[in-house]
Amino acid sequence: MNNTDKLYERRKKSVPNALGIFNPSSIQSAKGAIIIDADGRELIDFAGGIGVNNVGHGVPEIIEAIQKQAEKFIHASFNVSVYEQYLDLTEKLCELLPHGEATKAMLTLSGAESVENAIKIARAVTGKSGVICYDGSFHGRTMMAMTLTSNVKYKEGAGPYAPEVYRLEYPYYKPSMKNRMTQDEFDELMIMKLHKTFSSTVSISQTAAIILELVQGEGGFTVASKKYVQYLRKFCTENNIVLIFDEVQSGFGRTGKWAAYEHYEVTPDLSTWAKSMGGGMPIGAVIGKQEIMDAIKPGLIGGTYLGGPLSCVASLASINYMQKNDINAAGKKVGEIVHDKFKHIQSLYPETITDVRGLGAMLAIEFTNPKTGIPDGVATKAIVDRCLANGLIVITSGTYGNCIRILSPLFIEDEVLQKGLDILEQAIKEILS
């Protein structure tokens, strides 16, 4: 039994089985896009800690910032003693991601906690309770976030769920739709369904917020229609509904811009952040228009560990590193390379690979059984396992687990990226041939 297998045997004895395994790999050290596992094997990291390591592993500036802060103080609670590390970060976020004329930000511990607070803020400000979300969405595993999450595997048996949550069809124009309707016809249909929801499901006068991932993470990297999103902005403004964009997985260069919403020429009222914001440390944020953030009563938001100093300095060091090295250019470059490779692979198996989709470097490839037309999660898992055997860590996504998503560091070396893509292509050939 190798060391990785031994770790998984230990895992079984003290960790609940329900804590999922996305990829059966291990790690003892990492640098850049390379992980060294418990057996000393080099593995190329295309999972990025589920989208956390946009800048890569072992960035010296981030490590140094954490070390220096640890020598000063590790915890005080911002609600008790104000400290500059928190303010340095919120000021940077407001500068980097302005929401209108004036912006404010609160820090959290995770994406789920950001979502919980965003919904809380929206309800408190509007005095309304209804929340609209979408099929295929993933917003976290805490109570409200879990309710908003679409896939039942993340919440089965954990109800009753939070009330006043309503779900719409996600506005993604699938390739299979092209024979039936144009993009414009699809957009008009989705807008009609939006209006129908408010006449047959929940009243506008009861709706506090609409929350949307512009690129769905667990949903398989589906991308929302630009026309629909722009209409949604207008609709929410006219009807006193808070528009929330969940940028937890799509933020900080992943789509080739700081925020996915920059591709849409639309600014949300509130946005939620985490993952690569922290450079590997646990931290998130809710960023929003000042008039909304200041309209809630004191004490409604906050927490003991929110914006911990170690996470704040790591986040600021990570963001500064991103700026210095132009992470958005890196995201665009990685995206172009991955997209070209995916389209090449699709040309080899056009009946099995039914979609290549995403935005920037947030890309996924979808597998379907050509005989049945059913999403092929079995073949997808086999490809993931074959990749691991050959030195590449990748993870799946999509409701049926039939997509492979790329979440590699964006500052990955060209030769490492190409080697990883070649391993993936060979694994696909071996499983599908």
CSV table of C-alpha atoms in Angstrom, one decimal:
chain,number,residue,atom,x,y,z
A,1,MET,CA,0.0,0.0,0.0
A,2,ASN,CA,1.5,3.4,-1.0
A,3,ASN,CA,1.4,6.5,1.2
A,4,THR,CA,-1.6,8.0,-0.6
A,5,ASP,CA,-3.6,4.9,0.0
A,6,LYS,CA,-2.6,4.9,3.7
A,7,LEU,CA,-3.9,8.5,4.0
A,8,TYR,CA,-7.2,7.4,2.6
A,9,GLU,CA,-7.4,4.5,5.0
A,10,ARG,CA,-6.8,6.9,7.9
A,11,ARG,CA,-9.4,9.2,6.4
A,12,LYS,CA,-12.0,6.5,6.6
A,13,LYS,CA,-11.5,6.0,10.4
A,14,SER,CA,-11.9,9.7,11.5
A,15,VAL,CA,-13.6,11.6,8.7
A,16,PRO,CA,-17.3,11.1,7.8
A,17,ASN,CA,-17.9,9.3,4.5
A,18,ALA,CA,-20.2,12.0,3.4
A,19,LEU,CA,-17.3,14.4,3.0
A,20,GLY,CA,-16.9,14.0,-0.8
A,21,ILE,CA,-13.8,13.0,-2.7
A,22,PHE,CA,-13.5,15.0,-6.0
A,23,ASN,CA,-10.2,13.4,-6.9
A,24,PRO,CA,-8.4,10.6,-5.0
A,25,SER,CA,-5.0,12.4,-5.0
A,26,SER,CA,-2.8,13.6,-2.1
A,27,ILE,CA,-0.4,16.5,-1.4
A,28,GLN,CA,2.6,17.0,0.7
A,29,SER,CA,4.0,20.1,-1.0
A,30,ALA,CA,3.4,22.3,-4.0
A,31,LYS,CA,4.9,25.1,-6.1
A,32,GLY,CA,3.4,26.9,-9.1
A,33,ALA,CA,1.2,24.4,-10.9
A,34,ILE,CA,3.0,21.3,-9.6
A,35,ILE,CA,1.9,19.2,-6.6
A,36,ILE,CA,4.1,16.6,-4.9
A,37,ASP,CA,1.9,13.9,-3.5
A,38,ALA,CA,2.5,11.7,-0.4
A,39,ASP,CA,4.5,9.2,-2.5
A,40,GLY,CA,6.8,11.9,-4.0
A,41,ARG,CA,5.1,11.9,-7.4
A,42,GLU,CA,4.8,15.1,-9.4
A,43,LEU,CA,1.2,16.0,-10.4
A,44,ILE,CA,0.1,18.8,-12.6
A,45,ASP,CA,-2.7,20.7,-10.8
A,46,PHE,CA,-5.7,21.5,-13.0
A,47,ALA,CA,-8.1,21.7,-10.0
A,48,GLY,CA,-6.5,24.6,-8.2
A,49,GLY,CA,-8.0,23.6,-4.9
A,50,ILE,CA,-11.4,24.0,-6.6
A,51,GLY,CA,-10.6,27.4,-8.1
A,52,VAL,CA,-8.7,28.8,-5.2
A,53,ASN,CA,-5.2,28.9,-6.6
A,54,ASN,CA,-5.4,31.3,-9.6
A,55,VAL,CA,-2.0,32.6,-8.7
A,56,GLY,CA,-0.5,29.2,-8.1
A,57,HIS,CA,1.0,27.4,-5.2
A,58,GLY,CA,3.8,28.8,-3.0
A,59,VAL,CA,3.9,32.4,-4.0
A,60,PRO,CA,6.7,33.9,-1.9
A,61,GLU,CA,5.0,37.3,-1.4
A,62,ILE,CA,1.9,35.6,0.1
A,63,ILE,CA,3.9,33.3,2.4
A,64,GLU,CA,6.0,36.3,3.6
A,65,ALA,CA,2.9,38.4,4.3
A,66,ILE,CA,1.4,35.6,6.4
A,67,GLN,CA,4.6,35.0,8.3
A,68,LYS,CA,5.1,38.7,9.2
A,69,GLN,CA,1.5,39.1,10.3
A,70,ALA,CA,1.7,36.0,12.5
A,71,GLU,CA,4.5,37.6,14.4
A,72,LYS,CA,2.3,40.7,15.1
A,73,PHE,CA,-1.1,39.1,16.1
A,74,ILE,CA,-3.2,36.3,14.8
A,75,HIS,CA,-6.7,37.2,16.0
A,76,ALA,CA,-8.5,40.1,17.7
A,77,SER,CA,-11.9,40.2,16.0
A,78,PHE,CA,-12.6,43.3,13.9
A,79,ASN,CA,-15.8,43.9,15.9
A,80,VAL,CA,-13.8,44.4,19.0
A,81,SER,CA,-10.5,46.0,17.8
A,82,VAL,CA,-10.2,47.6,14.4
A,83,TYR,CA,-7.0,46.8,12.5
A,84,GLU,CA,-5.5,48.2,9.3
A,85,GLN,CA,-5.1,44.8,7.6
A,86,TYR,CA,-8.9,44.6,7.2
A,87,LEU,CA,-9.2,48.1,6.0
A,88,ASP,CA,-6.3,47.7,3.5
A,89,LEU,CA,-8.2,44.9,1.9
A,90,THR,CA,-11.6,46.4,1.8
A,91,GLU,CA,-10.2,49.6,0.4
A,92,LYS,CA,-8.4,47.6,-2.3
A,93,LEU,CA,-11.6,45.6,-3.2
A,94,CYS,CA,-13.7,48.8,-3.5
A,95,GLU,CA,-11.1,50.3,-5.7
A,96,LEU,CA,-10.7,47.2,-7.9
A,97,LEU,CA,-14.4,46.3,-8.1
A,98,PRO,CA,-16.5,49.5,-7.9
A,99,HIS,CA,-20.3,49.1,-7.6
A,100,GLY,CA,-21.6,52.5,-8.8
A,101,GLU,CA,-20.4,55.8,-7.5
A,102,ALA,CA,-19.5,54.6,-4.0
A,103,THR,CA,-18.8,51.1,-2.9
A,104,LYS,CA,-18.4,49.3,0.5
A,105,ALA,CA,-17.3,45.8,1.4
A,106,MET,CA,-17.6,43.3,4.3
A,107,LEU,CA,-15.3,40.3,4.7
A,108,THR,CA,-16.4,36.8,5.3
A,109,LEU,CA,-14.8,33.3,5.7
A,110,SER,CA,-16.1,31.6,2.6
A,111,GLY,CA,-18.3,31.8,-0.5
A,112,ALA,CA,-21.3,30.3,1.3
A,113,GLU,CA,-21.0,32.9,4.0
A,114,SER,CA,-20.8,35.6,1.5
A,115,VAL,CA,-24.0,34.4,-0.1
A,116,GLU,CA,-25.8,34.1,3.2
A,117,ASN,CA,-24.9,37.7,4.0
A,118,ALA,CA,-25.8,39.0,0.6
A,119,ILE,CA,-29.3,37.5,0.9
A,120,LYS,CA,-29.6,38.8,4.4
A,121,ILE,CA,-28.7,42.3,3.3
A,122,ALA,CA,-31.1,42.2,0.3
A,123,ARG,CA,-34.0,41.2,2.4
A,124,ALA,CA,-33.3,43.7,5.1
A,125,VAL,CA,-32.9,46.6,2.7
A,126,THR,CA,-36.0,45.9,0.6
A,127,GLY,CA,-38.2,44.6,3.4
A,128,LYS,CA,-39.1,41.7,1.0
A,129,SER,CA,-38.4,38.0,1.4
A,130,GLY,CA,-38.5,36.2,-2.0
A,131,VAL,CA,-35.3,35.2,-3.6
A,132,ILE,CA,-34.9,34.0,-7.3
A,133,CYS,CA,-32.1,31.6,-8.2
A,134,TYR,CA,-31.4,29.3,-11.2
A,135,ASP,CA,-31.2,25.7,-12.3
A,136,GLY,CA,-27.7,24.3,-12.2
A,137,SER,CA,-26.6,26.8,-9.6
A,138,PHE,CA,-24.2,26.2,-6.7
A,139,HIS,CA,-24.0,28.8,-3.9
A,140,GLY,CA,-22.7,26.7,-1.0
A,141,ARG,CA,-23.7,24.2,1.7
A,142,THR,CA,-25.0,26.3,4.6
A,143,MET,CA,-28.7,26.7,5.0
A,144,MET,CA,-29.7,29.5,2.6
A,145,ALA,CA,-26.8,28.8,0.2
A,146,MET,CA,-27.8,25.1,0.2
A,147,THR,CA,-31.4,26.0,-0.6
A,148,LEU,CA,-30.2,28.2,-3.5
A,149,THR,CA,-28.0,25.4,-4.8
A,150,SER,CA,-29.7,23.4,-7.5
A,151,ASN,CA,-28.1,19.9,-7.5
A,152,VAL,CA,-29.9,17.7,-4.9
A,153,LYS,CA,-26.8,15.7,-4.1
A,154,TYR,CA,-25.6,18.6,-2.1
A,155,LYS,CA,-28.7,18.8,0.1
A,156,GLU,CA,-30.7,15.6,-0.1
A,157,GLY,CA,-32.1,14.7,3.3
A,158,ALA,CA,-31.0,18.0,4.9
A,159,GLY,CA,-34.4,19.8,4.7
A,160,PRO,CA,-36.6,21.6,5.4
A,161,TYR,CA,-34.9,24.3,3.4
A,162,ALA,CA,-35.0,28.0,3.7
A,163,PRO,CA,-38.4,29.4,2.6
A,164,GLU,CA,-39.3,31.9,-0.2
A,165,VAL,CA,-36.7,30.6,-2.7
A,166,TYR,CA,-37.8,30.2,-6.3
A,167,ARG,CA,-35.9,28.7,-9.3
A,168,LEU,CA,-35.7,29.8,-12.9
A,169,GLU,CA,-34.3,28.1,-16.0
A,170,TYR,CA,-30.7,29.2,-16.5
A,171,PRO,CA,-30.3,31.3,-19.6
A,172,TYR,CA,-27.6,29.3,-21.4
A,173,TYR,CA,-28.0,28.9,-25.2
A,174,LYS,CA,-27.0,25.2,-25.7
A,175,PRO,CA,-25.4,24.1,-29.1
A,176,SER,CA,-28.3,21.6,-29.4
A,177,MET,CA,-30.8,24.5,-29.5
A,178,LYS,CA,-29.4,26.0,-32.7
A,179,ASN,CA,-31.6,23.8,-35.0
A,180,ARG,CA,-34.7,25.0,-33.2
A,181,MET,CA,-34.2,28.7,-32.4
A,182,THR,CA,-31.8,31.5,-32.8
A,183,GLN,CA,-29.9,33.1,-29.9
A,184,ASP,CA,-32.3,36.1,-30.0
A,185,GLU,CA,-35.3,33.9,-30.0
A,186,PHE,CA,-33.9,32.0,-27.0
A,187,ASP,CA,-33.2,35.2,-25.1
A,188,GLU,CA,-36.8,36.4,-25.7
A,189,LEU,CA,-38.1,33.0,-24.4
A,190,MET,CA,-36.0,33.3,-21.3
A,191,ILE,CA,-37.2,36.9,-20.7
A,192,MET,CA,-40.8,35.7,-21.1
A,193,LYS,CA,-40.2,33.0,-18.6
A,194,LEU,CA,-38.8,35.6,-16.2
A,195,HIS,CA,-42.0,37.6,-16.4
A,196,LYS,CA,-44.2,34.5,-16.2
A,197,THR,CA,-42.5,33.7,-12.8
A,198,PHE,CA,-43.7,37.0,-11.4
A,199,SER,CA,-47.3,36.3,-12.5
A,200,SER,CA,-47.6,32.7,-11.6
A,201,THR,CA,-45.0,31.9,-8.9
A,202,VAL,CA,-44.1,34.9,-6.8
A,203,SER,CA,-45.0,38.6,-6.8
A,204,ILE,CA,-42.5,41.3,-7.7
A,205,SER,CA,-43.7,43.1,-4.5
A,206,GLN,CA,-42.5,40.1,-2.5
A,207,THR,CA,-39.1,39.6,-4.3
A,208,ALA,CA,-36.0,40.9,-2.5
A,209,ALA,CA,-33.2,39.5,-4.7
A,210,ILE,CA,-32.2,37.6,-7.8
A,211,ILE,CA,-28.9,35.8,-7.5
A,212,LEU,CA,-27.0,34.5,-10.5
A,213,GLU,CA,-23.7,32.9,-11.4
A,214,LEU,CA,-22.7,34.4,-14.7
A,215,VAL,CA,-20.6,31.3,-15.3
A,216,GLN,CA,-21.9,28.4,-13.3
A,217,GLY,CA,-19.2,26.5,-11.3
A,218,GLU,CA,-20.6,23.2,-10.3
A,219,GLY,CA,-23.3,23.6,-13.0
A,220,GLY,CA,-20.7,22.8,-15.7
A,221,PHE,CA,-19.3,26.2,-16.6
A,222,THR,CA,-22.5,27.2,-18.5
A,223,VAL,CA,-22.4,30.9,-19.5
A,224,ALA,CA,-25.4,33.3,-19.1
A,225,SER,CA,-26.7,35.1,-22.1
A,226,LYS,CA,-25.5,38.7,-22.3
A,227,LYS,CA,-28.8,40.1,-23.6
A,228,TYR,CA,-30.7,38.3,-20.7
A,229,VAL,CA,-28.3,39.6,-18.1
A,230,GLN,CA,-28.5,43.2,-19.4
A,231,TYR,CA,-32.3,42.9,-19.4
A,232,LEU,CA,-32.2,41.5,-15.8
A,233,ARG,CA,-30.2,44.6,-14.7
A,234,LYS,CA,-32.9,46.9,-16.1
A,235,PHE,CA,-35.7,44.8,-14.7
A,236,CYS,CA,-34.3,44.7,-11.1
A,237,THR,CA,-33.7,48.4,-11.1
A,238,GLU,CA,-37.2,49.1,-12.2
A,239,ASN,CA,-38.8,46.8,-9.6
A,240,ASN,CA,-36.6,47.4,-6.4
A,241,ILE,CA,-35.0,44.0,-6.6
A,242,VAL,CA,-31.4,43.6,-5.5
A,243,LEU,CA,-29.3,42.0,-8.3
A,244,ILE,CA,-26.6,39.7,-6.9
A,245,PHE,CA,-23.8,38.2,-8.9
A,246,ASP,CA,-22.0,35.2,-7.4
A,247,GLU,CA,-18.4,35.6,-8.5
A,248,VAL,CA,-16.9,33.1,-6.0
A,249,GLN,CA,-15.4,30.8,-8.7
A,250,SER,CA,-15.4,33.2,-11.6
A,251,GLY,CA,-13.5,36.1,-10.0
A,252,PHE,CA,-9.9,37.3,-10.0
A,253,GLY,CA,-8.8,36.7,-13.5
A,254,ARG,CA,-10.4,33.4,-14.1
A,255,THR,CA,-12.5,34.7,-17.0
A,256,GLY,CA,-9.8,37.1,-18.2
A,257,LYS,CA,-11.2,39.9,-16.1
A,258,TRP,CA,-11.4,40.8,-12.4
A,259,ALA,CA,-15.1,40.0,-12.5
A,260,ALA,CA,-17.2,38.0,-14.9
A,261,TYR,CA,-19.7,40.8,-14.9
A,262,GLU,CA,-17.2,43.1,-16.7
A,263,HIS,CA,-17.9,41.0,-19.8
A,264,TYR,CA,-21.6,42.0,-19.6
A,265,GLU,CA,-21.2,45.8,-19.2
A,266,VAL,CA,-23.5,45.4,-16.2
A,267,THR,CA,-22.8,46.2,-12.5
A,268,PRO,CA,-24.7,44.3,-9.8
A,269,ASP,CA,-26.1,45.8,-6.6
A,270,LEU,CA,-24.2,43.2,-4.6
A,271,SER,CA,-21.6,40.6,-5.5
A,272,THR,CA,-20.1,37.6,-3.6
A,273,TRP,CA,-16.5,36.6,-3.6
A,274,ALA,CA,-14.1,34.0,-2.1
A,275,LYS,CA,-11.8,31.2,-3.4
A,276,SER,CA,-8.9,32.9,-5.3
A,277,MET,CA,-9.5,36.1,-3.4
A,278,GLY,CA,-7.5,34.7,-0.5
A,279,GLY,CA,-4.4,33.2,-2.2
A,280,GLY,CA,-5.1,30.0,-0.4
A,281,MET,CA,-6.3,31.4,2.9
A,282,PRO,CA,-10.0,31.2,3.9
A,283,ILE,CA,-11.7,34.5,3.2
A,284,GLY,CA,-14.6,35.9,1.2
A,285,ALA,CA,-16.4,39.2,0.7
A,286,VAL,CA,-19.7,40.9,-0.1
A,287,ILE,CA,-19.1,44.0,-2.2
A,288,GLY,CA,-22.0,46.4,-2.9
A,289,LYS,CA,-23.3,49.8,-3.6
A,290,GLN,CA,-22.8,52.0,-0.6
A,291,GLU,CA,-26.5,53.0,-0.3
A,292,ILE,CA,-27.4,49.3,0.1
A,293,MET,CA,-24.6,48.3,2.4
A,294,ASP,CA,-25.3,51.3,4.7
A,295,ALA,CA,-29.1,50.8,4.7
A,296,ILE,CA,-28.9,47.7,7.1
A,297,LYS,CA,-29.1,48.0,10.8
A,298,PRO,CA,-25.9,47.8,12.9
A,299,GLY,CA,-25.2,44.3,14.2
A,300,LEU,CA,-27.0,42.5,11.4
A,301,ILE,CA,-23.7,41.4,9.8
A,302,GLY,CA,-20.5,40.4,11.4
A,303,GLY,CA,-18.8,37.5,13.1
A,304,THR,CA,-15.9,36.4,15.3
A,305,TYR,CA,-13.5,35.4,12.6
A,306,LEU,CA,-14.6,37.5,9.6
A,307,GLY,CA,-11.6,39.2,8.0
A,308,GLY,CA,-9.0,37.5,10.1
A,309,PRO,CA,-5.7,39.3,9.9
A,310,LEU,CA,-3.7,36.4,8.4
A,311,SER,CA,-6.3,35.9,5.7
A,312,CYS,CA,-6.5,39.7,5.0
A,313,VAL,CA,-2.7,40.1,4.4
A,314,ALA,CA,-2.7,36.9,2.3
A,315,SER,CA,-5.5,38.2,0.2
A,316,LEU,CA,-4.0,41.6,-0.3
A,317,ALA,CA,-0.6,40.1,-1.2
A,318,SER,CA,-2.3,37.8,-3.7
A,319,ILE,CA,-4.3,40.6,-5.3
A,320,ASN,CA,-1.1,42.8,-5.5
A,321,TYR,CA,0.7,39.9,-7.1
A,322,MET,CA,-2.2,39.5,-9.6
A,323,GLN,CA,-2.0,43.2,-10.5
A,324,LYS,CA,1.8,43.2,-10.8
A,325,ASN,CA,1.8,40.2,-13.2
A,326,ASP,CA,-1.4,41.0,-15.1
A,327,ILE,CA,-3.6,38.1,-14.1
A,328,ASN,CA,-6.3,39.1,-16.6
A,329,ALA,CA,-3.9,38.8,-19.5
A,330,ALA,CA,-2.8,35.4,-18.1
A,331,GLY,CA,-6.4,34.2,-17.8
A,332,LYS,CA,-7.1,35.2,-21.4
A,333,LYS,CA,-4.0,33.5,-22.7
A,334,VAL,CA,-4.6,30.2,-20.7
A,335,GLY,CA,-8.2,30.3,-21.9
A,336,GLU,CA,-7.2,30.6,-25.6
A,337,ILE,CA,-4.8,27.6,-25.3
A,338,VAL,CA,-7.3,25.4,-23.4
A,339,HIS,CA,-10.2,26.3,-25.8
A,340,ASP,CA,-8.2,25.5,-28.9
A,341,LYS,CA,-7.2,22.1,-27.4
A,342,PHE,CA,-10.8,21.3,-26.3
A,343,LYS,CA,-12.1,22.2,-29.8
A,344,HIS,CA,-9.4,19.9,-31.3
A,345,ILE,CA,-10.4,17.0,-29.0
A,346,GLN,CA,-14.1,17.7,-29.8
A,347,SER,CA,-13.4,17.4,-33.5
A,348,LEU,CA,-12.1,13.8,-32.9
A,349,TYR,CA,-15.2,12.8,-31.0
A,350,PRO,CA,-18.1,15.1,-32.2
A,351,GLU,CA,-20.9,12.7,-31.1
A,352,THR,CA,-19.5,12.2,-27.6
A,353,ILE,CA,-18.1,15.6,-26.8
A,354,THR,CA,-21.3,17.6,-27.1
A,355,ASP,CA,-20.1,21.0,-25.8
A,356,VAL,CA,-17.0,23.1,-25.1
A,357,ARG,CA,-18.1,26.1,-23.1
A,358,GLY,CA,-17.0,28.8,-20.6
A,359,LEU,CA,-15.5,32.2,-20.5
A,360,GLY,CA,-11.8,33.1,-20.5
A,361,ALA,CA,-9.9,30.3,-18.7
A,362,MET,CA,-13.1,29.1,-17.0
A,363,LEU,CA,-13.7,26.3,-19.5
A,364,ALA,CA,-15.3,22.8,-19.5
A,365,ILE,CA,-15.7,20.0,-21.9
A,366,GLU,CA,-19.0,17.9,-21.8
A,367,PHE,CA,-19.3,14.2,-22.5
A,368,THR,CA,-22.6,12.5,-23.7
A,369,ASN,CA,-23.2,8.8,-24.5
A,370,PRO,CA,-23.7,8.9,-28.3
A,371,LYS,CA,-26.0,5.8,-28.2
A,372,THR,CA,-28.4,7.0,-25.6
A,373,GLY,CA,-28.0,10.8,-25.6
A,374,ILE,CA,-27.6,10.6,-21.8
A,375,PRO,CA,-24.9,12.6,-20.0
A,376,ASP,CA,-21.9,10.2,-19.5
A,377,GLY,CA,-20.7,10.6,-16.0
A,378,VAL,CA,-19.2,7.2,-16.0
A,379,ALA,CA,-16.8,7.8,-18.9
A,380,THR,CA,-16.0,11.3,-17.4
A,381,LYS,CA,-14.9,9.7,-14.1
A,382,ALA,CA,-12.9,7.1,-15.9
A,383,ILE,CA,-11.0,9.9,-17.7
A,384,VAL,CA,-10.4,11.8,-14.5
A,385,ASP,CA,-8.9,8.6,-12.9
A,386,ARG,CA,-6.8,7.9,-16.0
A,387,CYS,CA,-5.4,11.4,-15.8
A,388,LEU,CA,-4.4,11.0,-12.2
A,389,ALA,CA,-2.6,7.7,-13.0
A,390,ASN,CA,-0.7,9.7,-15.7
A,391,GLY,CA,0.2,12.7,-13.5
A,392,LEU,CA,-2.7,15.2,-13.9
A,393,ILE,CA,-5.3,16.3,-11.3
A,394,VAL,CA,-8.6,17.3,-12.9
A,395,ILE,CA,-12.1,17.4,-11.4
A,396,THR,CA,-15.6,17.1,-12.9
A,397,SER,CA,-18.6,19.4,-12.8
A,398,GLY,CA,-22.2,19.5,-14.1
A,399,THR,CA,-25.4,18.2,-12.6
A,400,TYR,CA,-24.6,14.7,-13.9
A,401,GLY,CA,-20.8,14.9,-13.4
A,402,ASN,CA,-20.2,14.6,-17.1
A,403,CYS,CA,-18.0,17.7,-17.6
A,404,ILE,CA,-14.3,18.1,-16.9
A,405,ARG,CA,-13.5,21.7,-15.9
A,406,ILE,CA,-10.1,23.4,-16.0
A,407,LEU,CA,-9.1,25.4,-12.9
A,408,SER,CA,-5.3,25.4,-13.3
A,409,PRO,CA,-3.2,28.3,-11.9
A,410,LEU,CA,-3.3,31.2,-14.4
A,411,PHE,CA,0.4,31.8,-14.1
A,412,ILE,CA,1.1,28.3,-15.2
A,413,GLU,CA,4.2,27.8,-17.5
A,414,ASP,CA,3.3,27.1,-21.1
A,415,GLU,CA,5.1,23.8,-21.2
A,416,VAL,CA,3.3,22.6,-18.0
A,417,LEU,CA,-0.1,23.7,-19.4
A,418,GLN,CA,0.6,21.9,-22.6
A,419,LYS,CA,1.8,18.7,-20.9
A,420,GLY,CA,-1.4,18.6,-18.8
A,421,LEU,CA,-3.6,19.1,-21.8
A,422,ASP,CA,-1.8,16.4,-23.7
A,423,ILE,CA,-2.3,14.0,-20.7
A,424,LEU,CA,-6.0,14.9,-20.7
A,425,GLU,CA,-6.3,14.3,-24.5
A,426,GLN,CA,-4.5,10.9,-24.2
A,427,ALA,CA,-6.8,9.9,-21.3
A,428,ILE,CA,-9.9,10.8,-23.4
A,429,LYS,CA,-8.6,8.8,-26.3
A,430,GLU,CA,-7.9,5.8,-24.2
A,431,ILE,CA,-11.4,5.8,-22.6
A,432,LEU,CA,-13.5,6.7,-25.6
A,433,SER,CA,-11.7,4.6,-28.2
